[in-house]
Amino acid sequence: MPVVKKRRTREPLWHERDSKAQKHGLRHTVYAVNGDRYTGEWQDNLKHGKGTQIWKSTGAIYSGDWKFGKRDGYGSYSIPDPVTKQYKKVYTGWWENDQKCGYGLKIYPNGERYEGEWSAGLRSGWGRMYYQDGSIYEGQWLLDKPSGQGMLRLPNENRYEGGWKNGKKHGPGKFFYLDKGQLLEGIWASNVPKCGIVTDFNKDEAPAPPQYPIPKIELADPDGVLSEAQAMFDDSQNE
């Protein structure tokens, strides 16, 4: 019986070309249809490892870590100055799933600066914010706003220490009027002090102390009133 030799079939040419086109491990530069450019490492045809992306429409540049096609790890994001065209860093820090996440530093267009923790692209956790007017907030953040415990120091060195909610003073707190040498200790609700006790605080060293002394308190138990207000505030928070 004659021996029939099986003919070896060759894969289609397009299979071979497709296999060679797969980007894996090595550094490649790839241009998108819209003109965006990426130069860096790949895995399974996705940006993975170290790489730099340039967006043609804005000129923005991201340089850092990638994971399966998304910014993930440590990296910096820069944009060109509209006047000088020179690049300036907008954010330097950690990323996760293409969003700011972890510790990072962001510089805003008006010169304000935030350094601290992020979550899903928003300021969340502990952080310090330097505002354009010279004020500084340091404390807890939630969903891009001061929330929790924090301190706000004003340009004249007066400061508030206490609770915050949705970016506003809220809850028990202390306001140090260093320019007047007085201290207000009380309870705030949406930036408004609802009740409290005002006392002198280093009045002799204050640059602009009030002309008249604080009137004598007529309440028999001011501390008790403050405690009662605190209890009412706690009850309202739990509703």
mmCIF file of C-alpha atoms in Angstrom:
data_model
loop_
_atom_site.group_PDB
_atom_site.id
_atom_site.type_symbol
_atom_site.label_atom_id
_atom_site.label_comp_id
_atom_site.label_asym_id
_atom_site.label_seq_id
_atom_site.Cartn_x
_atom_site.Cartn_y
_atom_site.Cartn_z
ATOM 1 C CA MET A 1 0.000 0.000 0.000
ATOM 2 C CA PRO A 2 1.559 3.276 -1.049
ATOM 3 C CA VAL A 3 2.522 5.720 1.710
ATOM 4 C CA VAL A 4 0.680 8.984 1.490
ATOM 5 C CA LYS A 5 2.694 11.928 2.708
ATOM 6 C CA LYS A 6 0.731 14.598 4.435
ATOM 7 C CA ARG A 7 1.355 17.986 2.941
ATOM 8 C CA ARG A 8 2.377 20.567 5.477
ATOM 9 C CA THR A 9 0.059 23.521 5.274
ATOM 10 C CA ARG A 10 1.443 26.983 5.822
ATOM 11 C CA GLU A 11 -0.438 29.551 7.850
ATOM 12 C CA PRO A 12 -1.934 32.373 5.846
ATOM 13 C CA LEU A 13 0.412 35.276 5.302
ATOM 14 C CA TRP A 14 -1.842 37.629 7.222
ATOM 15 C CA HIS A 15 -1.485 35.434 10.332
ATOM 16 C CA GLU A 16 2.281 35.811 10.123
ATOM 17 C CA ARG A 17 2.057 39.562 9.712
ATOM 18 C CA ASP A 18 -0.393 39.862 12.595
ATOM 19 C CA SER A 19 1.923 37.891 14.865
ATOM 20 C CA LYS A 20 4.850 40.155 14.039
ATOM 21 C CA ALA A 21 2.726 43.211 14.699
ATOM 22 C CA GLN A 22 1.967 42.201 18.289
ATOM 23 C CA LYS A 23 3.762 44.586 20.673
ATOM 24 C CA HIS A 24 5.042 42.830 23.779
ATOM 25 C CA GLY A 25 7.799 43.886 26.180
ATOM 26 C CA LEU A 26 9.789 46.037 23.750
ATOM 27 C CA ARG A 27 9.619 49.798 23.363
ATOM 28 C CA HIS A 28 7.602 51.007 20.405
ATOM 29 C CA THR A 29 6.343 54.347 19.156
ATOM 30 C CA VAL A 30 2.749 54.213 17.922
ATOM 31 C CA TYR A 31 0.648 56.996 16.440
ATOM 32 C CA ALA A 32 -3.118 56.987 16.912
ATOM 33 C CA VAL A 33 -5.480 58.039 14.122
ATOM 34 C CA ASN A 34 -6.120 61.373 15.891
ATOM 35 C CA GLY A 35 -2.385 62.138 16.061
ATOM 36 C CA ASP A 36 -1.736 61.107 19.688
ATOM 37 C CA ARG A 37 1.653 59.468 20.164
ATOM 38 C CA TYR A 38 2.870 56.892 22.662
ATOM 39 C CA THR A 39 6.457 55.754 23.102
ATOM 40 C CA GLY A 40 7.155 53.043 25.629
ATOM 41 C CA GLU A 41 6.701 49.476 26.727
ATOM 42 C CA TRP A 42 3.841 47.165 25.780
ATOM 43 C CA GLN A 43 2.235 43.948 26.866
ATOM 44 C CA ASP A 44 -0.411 42.080 24.878
ATOM 45 C CA ASN A 45 -0.755 45.079 22.586
ATOM 46 C CA LEU A 46 -1.496 47.411 25.525
ATOM 47 C CA LYS A 47 0.608 50.179 27.048
ATOM 48 C CA HIS A 48 2.258 48.468 29.985
ATOM 49 C CA GLY A 49 5.381 49.454 31.897
ATOM 50 C CA LYS A 50 7.235 52.741 31.360
ATOM 51 C CA GLY A 51 6.040 55.063 28.655
ATOM 52 C CA THR A 52 5.238 58.584 27.474
ATOM 53 C CA GLN A 53 1.965 59.699 25.896
ATOM 54 C CA ILE A 54 1.522 62.969 23.993
ATOM 55 C CA TRP A 55 -1.988 64.204 23.198
ATOM 56 C CA LYS A 56 -1.992 66.156 19.940
ATOM 57 C CA SER A 57 -5.149 68.210 20.621
ATOM 58 C CA THR A 58 -3.838 69.743 23.867
ATOM 59 C CA GLY A 59 -0.111 69.071 23.685
ATOM 60 C CA ALA A 60 -0.296 67.494 27.157
ATOM 61 C CA ILE A 61 2.298 64.894 28.125
ATOM 62 C CA TYR A 62 2.131 62.026 30.593
ATOM 63 C CA SER A 63 5.347 60.238 31.432
ATOM 64 C CA GLY A 64 5.443 57.352 33.859
ATOM 65 C CA ASP A 65 3.956 53.966 34.645
ATOM 66 C CA TRP A 66 1.218 52.208 32.679
ATOM 67 C CA LYS A 67 -0.783 49.089 33.387
ATOM 68 C CA PHE A 68 -2.826 47.367 30.686
ATOM 69 C CA GLY A 69 -3.440 50.540 28.715
ATOM 70 C CA LYS A 70 -4.060 52.948 31.595
ATOM 71 C CA ARG A 71 -1.948 55.268 33.705
ATOM 72 C CA ASP A 72 -1.189 53.265 36.815
ATOM 73 C CA GLY A 73 1.739 53.733 39.188
ATOM 74 C CA TYR A 74 3.955 56.818 39.431
ATOM 75 C CA GLY A 75 4.005 59.503 36.771
ATOM 76 C CA SER A 76 3.813 63.179 35.884
ATOM 77 C CA TYR A 77 1.334 65.105 33.742
ATOM 78 C CA SER A 78 2.441 68.324 32.033
ATOM 79 C CA ILE A 79 0.822 70.896 29.755
ATOM 80 C CA PRO A 80 2.346 73.638 27.576
ATOM 81 C CA ASP A 81 2.066 77.240 28.742
ATOM 82 C CA PRO A 82 -0.315 79.060 26.357
ATOM 83 C CA VAL A 83 2.080 82.037 26.099
ATOM 84 C CA THR A 84 5.619 80.688 26.391
ATOM 85 C CA LYS A 85 4.751 77.205 25.035
ATOM 86 C CA GLN A 86 7.124 75.773 27.626
ATOM 87 C CA TYR A 87 5.947 72.710 29.506
ATOM 88 C CA LYS A 88 4.960 72.984 33.153
ATOM 89 C CA LYS A 89 4.048 70.091 35.413
ATOM 90 C CA VAL A 90 0.434 70.026 36.548
ATOM 91 C CA TYR A 91 0.493 66.820 38.586
ATOM 92 C CA THR A 92 3.229 64.571 39.880
ATOM 93 C CA GLY A 93 2.395 61.521 41.939
ATOM 94 C CA TRP A 94 0.564 58.230 41.958
ATOM 95 C CA TRP A 95 -2.156 56.976 39.627
ATOM 96 C CA GLU A 96 -4.561 54.073 39.553
ATOM 97 C CA ASN A 97 -6.889 53.051 36.718
ATOM 98 C CA ASP A 98 -6.096 56.257 34.769
ATOM 99 C CA GLN A 99 -6.945 58.563 37.714
ATOM 100 C CA LYS A 100 -4.970 60.329 40.433
ATOM 101 C CA CYS A 101 -4.855 57.990 43.420
ATOM 102 C CA GLY A 102 -2.461 57.963 46.374
ATOM 103 C CA TYR A 103 -0.053 60.760 47.262
ATOM 104 C CA GLY A 104 0.553 63.508 44.736
ATOM 105 C CA LEU A 105 1.217 67.189 44.082
ATOM 106 C CA LYS A 106 -1.049 69.247 41.831
ATOM 107 C CA ILE A 107 -0.467 72.831 40.706
ATOM 108 C CA TYR A 108 -3.552 74.732 39.525
ATOM 109 C CA PRO A 109 -3.632 77.357 36.716
ATOM 110 C CA ASN A 110 -4.036 80.237 39.210
ATOM 111 C CA GLY A 111 -0.939 79.143 41.152
ATOM 112 C CA GLU A 112 -2.757 77.344 43.957
ATOM 113 C CA ARG A 113 -1.162 74.091 45.070
ATOM 114 C CA TYR A 114 -2.334 70.892 46.735
ATOM 115 C CA GLU A 115 -0.107 68.196 48.127
ATOM 116 C CA GLY A 116 -1.618 65.148 49.745
ATOM 117 C CA GLU A 117 -3.780 62.118 49.136
ATOM 118 C CA TRP A 118 -6.118 61.421 46.234
ATOM 119 C CA SER A 119 -8.796 58.852 45.448
ATOM 120 C CA ALA A 120 -10.468 58.333 42.052
ATOM 121 C CA GLY A 121 -9.090 61.654 40.822
ATOM 122 C CA LEU A 122 -10.376 63.680 43.799
ATOM 123 C CA ARG A 123 -8.654 65.060 46.895
ATOM 124 C CA SER A 124 -9.480 62.543 49.608
ATOM 125 C CA GLY A 125 -7.584 61.705 52.791
ATOM 126 C CA TRP A 126 -4.969 63.986 54.319
ATOM 127 C CA GLY A 127 -3.712 66.992 52.384
ATOM 128 C CA ARG A 128 -2.465 70.562 52.434
ATOM 129 C CA MET A 129 -3.881 73.252 50.130
ATOM 130 C CA TYR A 130 -2.143 76.565 49.413
ATOM 131 C CA TYR A 131 -4.699 79.123 48.207
ATOM 132 C CA GLN A 132 -4.131 82.124 45.965
ATOM 133 C CA ASP A 133 -4.905 84.634 48.754
ATOM 134 C CA GLY A 134 -2.224 83.153 51.025
ATOM 135 C CA SER A 135 -4.522 80.970 53.135
ATOM 136 C CA ILE A 136 -3.439 77.415 53.926
ATOM 137 C CA TYR A 137 -5.707 74.511 54.820
ATOM 138 C CA GLU A 138 -4.219 71.385 56.305
ATOM 139 C CA GLY A 139 -6.300 68.407 57.303
ATOM 140 C CA GLN A 140 -8.752 65.829 56.046
ATOM 141 C CA TRP A 141 -10.477 65.855 52.648
ATOM 142 C CA LEU A 142 -13.393 63.971 51.149
ATOM 143 C CA LEU A 143 -14.644 64.156 47.549
ATOM 144 C CA ASP A 144 -12.423 67.163 46.766
ATOM 145 C CA LYS A 145 -13.548 69.252 49.782
ATOM 146 C CA PRO A 146 -12.280 69.750 53.355
ATOM 147 C CA SER A 147 -14.215 67.270 55.494
ATOM 148 C CA GLY A 148 -13.302 65.939 58.922
ATOM 149 C CA GLN A 149 -10.713 67.625 61.112
ATOM 150 C CA GLY A 150 -8.518 70.398 59.782
ATOM 151 C CA MET A 151 -6.889 73.780 60.293
ATOM 152 C CA LEU A 152 -7.280 76.875 58.119
ATOM 153 C CA ARG A 153 -4.631 79.563 58.557
ATOM 154 C CA LEU A 154 -5.473 82.959 57.075
ATOM 155 C CA PRO A 155 -2.955 85.448 55.606
ATOM 156 C CA ASN A 156 -3.103 87.561 58.818
ATOM 157 C CA GLU A 157 -2.199 84.393 60.839
ATOM 158 C CA ASN A 158 -5.682 84.065 62.343
ATOM 159 C CA ARG A 159 -6.693 80.415 62.229
ATOM 160 C CA TYR A 160 -9.548 77.988 62.699
ATOM 161 C CA GLU A 161 -9.042 74.502 64.097
ATOM 162 C CA GLY A 162 -11.891 72.033 64.197
ATOM 163 C CA GLY A 163 -14.532 70.218 62.202
ATOM 164 C CA TRP A 164 -15.317 70.584 58.509
ATOM 165 C CA LYS A 165 -18.043 69.289 56.216
ATOM 166 C CA ASN A 166 -18.409 69.828 52.462
ATOM 167 C CA GLY A 167 -15.714 72.509 52.525
ATOM 168 C CA LYS A 168 -17.271 74.531 55.347
ATOM 169 C CA LYS A 169 -16.576 74.890 59.069
ATOM 170 C CA HIS A 170 -18.940 72.473 60.747
ATOM 171 C CA GLY A 171 -18.965 71.070 64.258
ATOM 172 C CA PRO A 172 -16.877 71.903 67.341
ATOM 173 C CA GLY A 173 -13.993 74.236 66.646
ATOM 174 C CA LYS A 174 -11.737 77.050 67.821
ATOM 175 C CA PHE A 175 -11.074 80.316 66.032
ATOM 176 C CA PHE A 176 -7.908 82.110 67.127
ATOM 177 C CA TYR A 177 -8.111 85.853 66.464
ATOM 178 C CA LEU A 178 -4.404 86.492 66.919
ATOM 179 C CA ASP A 179 -4.731 90.050 65.603
ATOM 180 C CA LYS A 180 -7.165 90.847 68.430
ATOM 181 C CA GLY A 181 -5.827 88.481 71.070
ATOM 182 C CA GLN A 182 -9.102 86.606 71.434
ATOM 183 C CA LEU A 183 -10.311 83.024 71.125
ATOM 184 C CA LEU A 184 -13.767 81.875 70.072
ATOM 185 C CA GLU A 185 -14.514 78.307 71.075
ATOM 186 C CA GLY A 186 -17.846 76.975 69.941
ATOM 187 C CA ILE A 187 -19.888 75.081 67.404
ATOM 188 C CA TRP A 188 -20.167 75.901 63.703
ATOM 189 C CA ALA A 189 -22.774 74.933 61.128
ATOM 190 C CA SER A 190 -22.067 75.618 57.439
ATOM 191 C CA ASN A 191 -19.418 78.251 58.262
ATOM 192 C CA VAL A 192 -21.631 80.048 60.814
ATOM 193 C CA PRO A 193 -20.730 79.986 64.540
ATOM 194 C CA LYS A 194 -23.990 79.012 66.245
ATOM 195 C CA CYS A 195 -22.810 79.374 69.833
ATOM 196 C CA GLY A 196 -19.567 79.730 71.707
ATOM 197 C CA ILE A 197 -17.433 81.407 74.331
ATOM 198 C CA VAL A 198 -15.064 84.303 73.618
ATOM 199 C CA THR A 199 -12.013 84.689 75.855
ATOM 200 C CA ASP A 200 -8.875 86.805 75.808
ATOM 201 C CA PHE A 201 -5.855 85.063 74.313
ATOM 202 C CA ASN A 202 -2.418 86.722 74.429
ATOM 203 C CA LYS A 203 -4.153 90.073 74.218
ATOM 204 C CA ASP A 204 -1.058 91.964 75.366
ATOM 205 C CA GLU A 205 0.875 90.701 72.335
ATOM 206 C CA ALA A 206 -1.907 91.261 69.781
ATOM 207 C CA PRO A 207 -1.233 93.944 67.128
ATOM 208 C CA ALA A 208 -4.815 95.277 67.156
ATOM 209 C CA PRO A 209 -6.566 94.378 70.441
ATOM 210 C CA PRO A 210 -10.164 95.591 70.919
ATOM 211 C CA GLN A 211 -10.565 98.873 72.804
ATOM 212 C CA TYR A 212 -12.983 97.524 75.382
ATOM 213 C CA PRO A 213 -12.761 94.354 77.483
ATOM 214 C CA ILE A 214 -15.102 91.438 76.947
ATOM 215 C CA PRO A 215 -18.352 92.054 78.893
ATOM 216 C CA LYS A 216 -18.858 89.844 81.882
ATOM 217 C CA ILE A 217 -20.935 86.783 81.038
ATOM 218 C CA GLU A 218 -24.268 86.771 82.812
ATOM 219 C CA LEU A 219 -24.872 83.046 82.386
ATOM 220 C CA ALA A 220 -24.503 81.082 85.573
ATOM 221 C CA ASP A 221 -23.154 78.037 83.734
ATOM 222 C CA PRO A 222 -21.678 78.965 80.326
ATOM 223 C CA ASP A 223 -19.807 75.661 80.069
ATOM 224 C CA GLY A 224 -23.078 73.806 80.616
ATOM 225 C CA VAL A 225 -24.769 75.781 77.834
ATOM 226 C CA LEU A 226 -21.930 74.933 75.485
ATOM 227 C CA SER A 227 -22.130 71.255 76.435
ATOM 228 C CA GLU A 228 -25.867 71.249 75.808
ATOM 229 C CA ALA A 229 -25.370 72.840 72.395
ATOM 230 C CA GLN A 230 -22.755 70.211 71.631
ATOM 231 C CA ALA A 231 -25.196 67.445 72.549
ATOM 232 C CA MET A 232 -27.866 68.977 70.303
ATOM 233 C CA PHE A 233 -25.356 69.154 67.456
ATOM 234 C CA ASP A 234 -24.412 65.500 67.923
ATOM 235 C CA ASP A 235 -28.076 64.496 67.874
ATOM 236 C CA SER A 236 -28.709 66.422 64.661
ATOM 237 C CA GLN A 237 -25.732 64.708 63.008
ATOM 238 C CA ASN A 238 -27.171 61.301 63.805
ATOM 239 C CA GLU A 239 -30.583 61.996 62.314
#
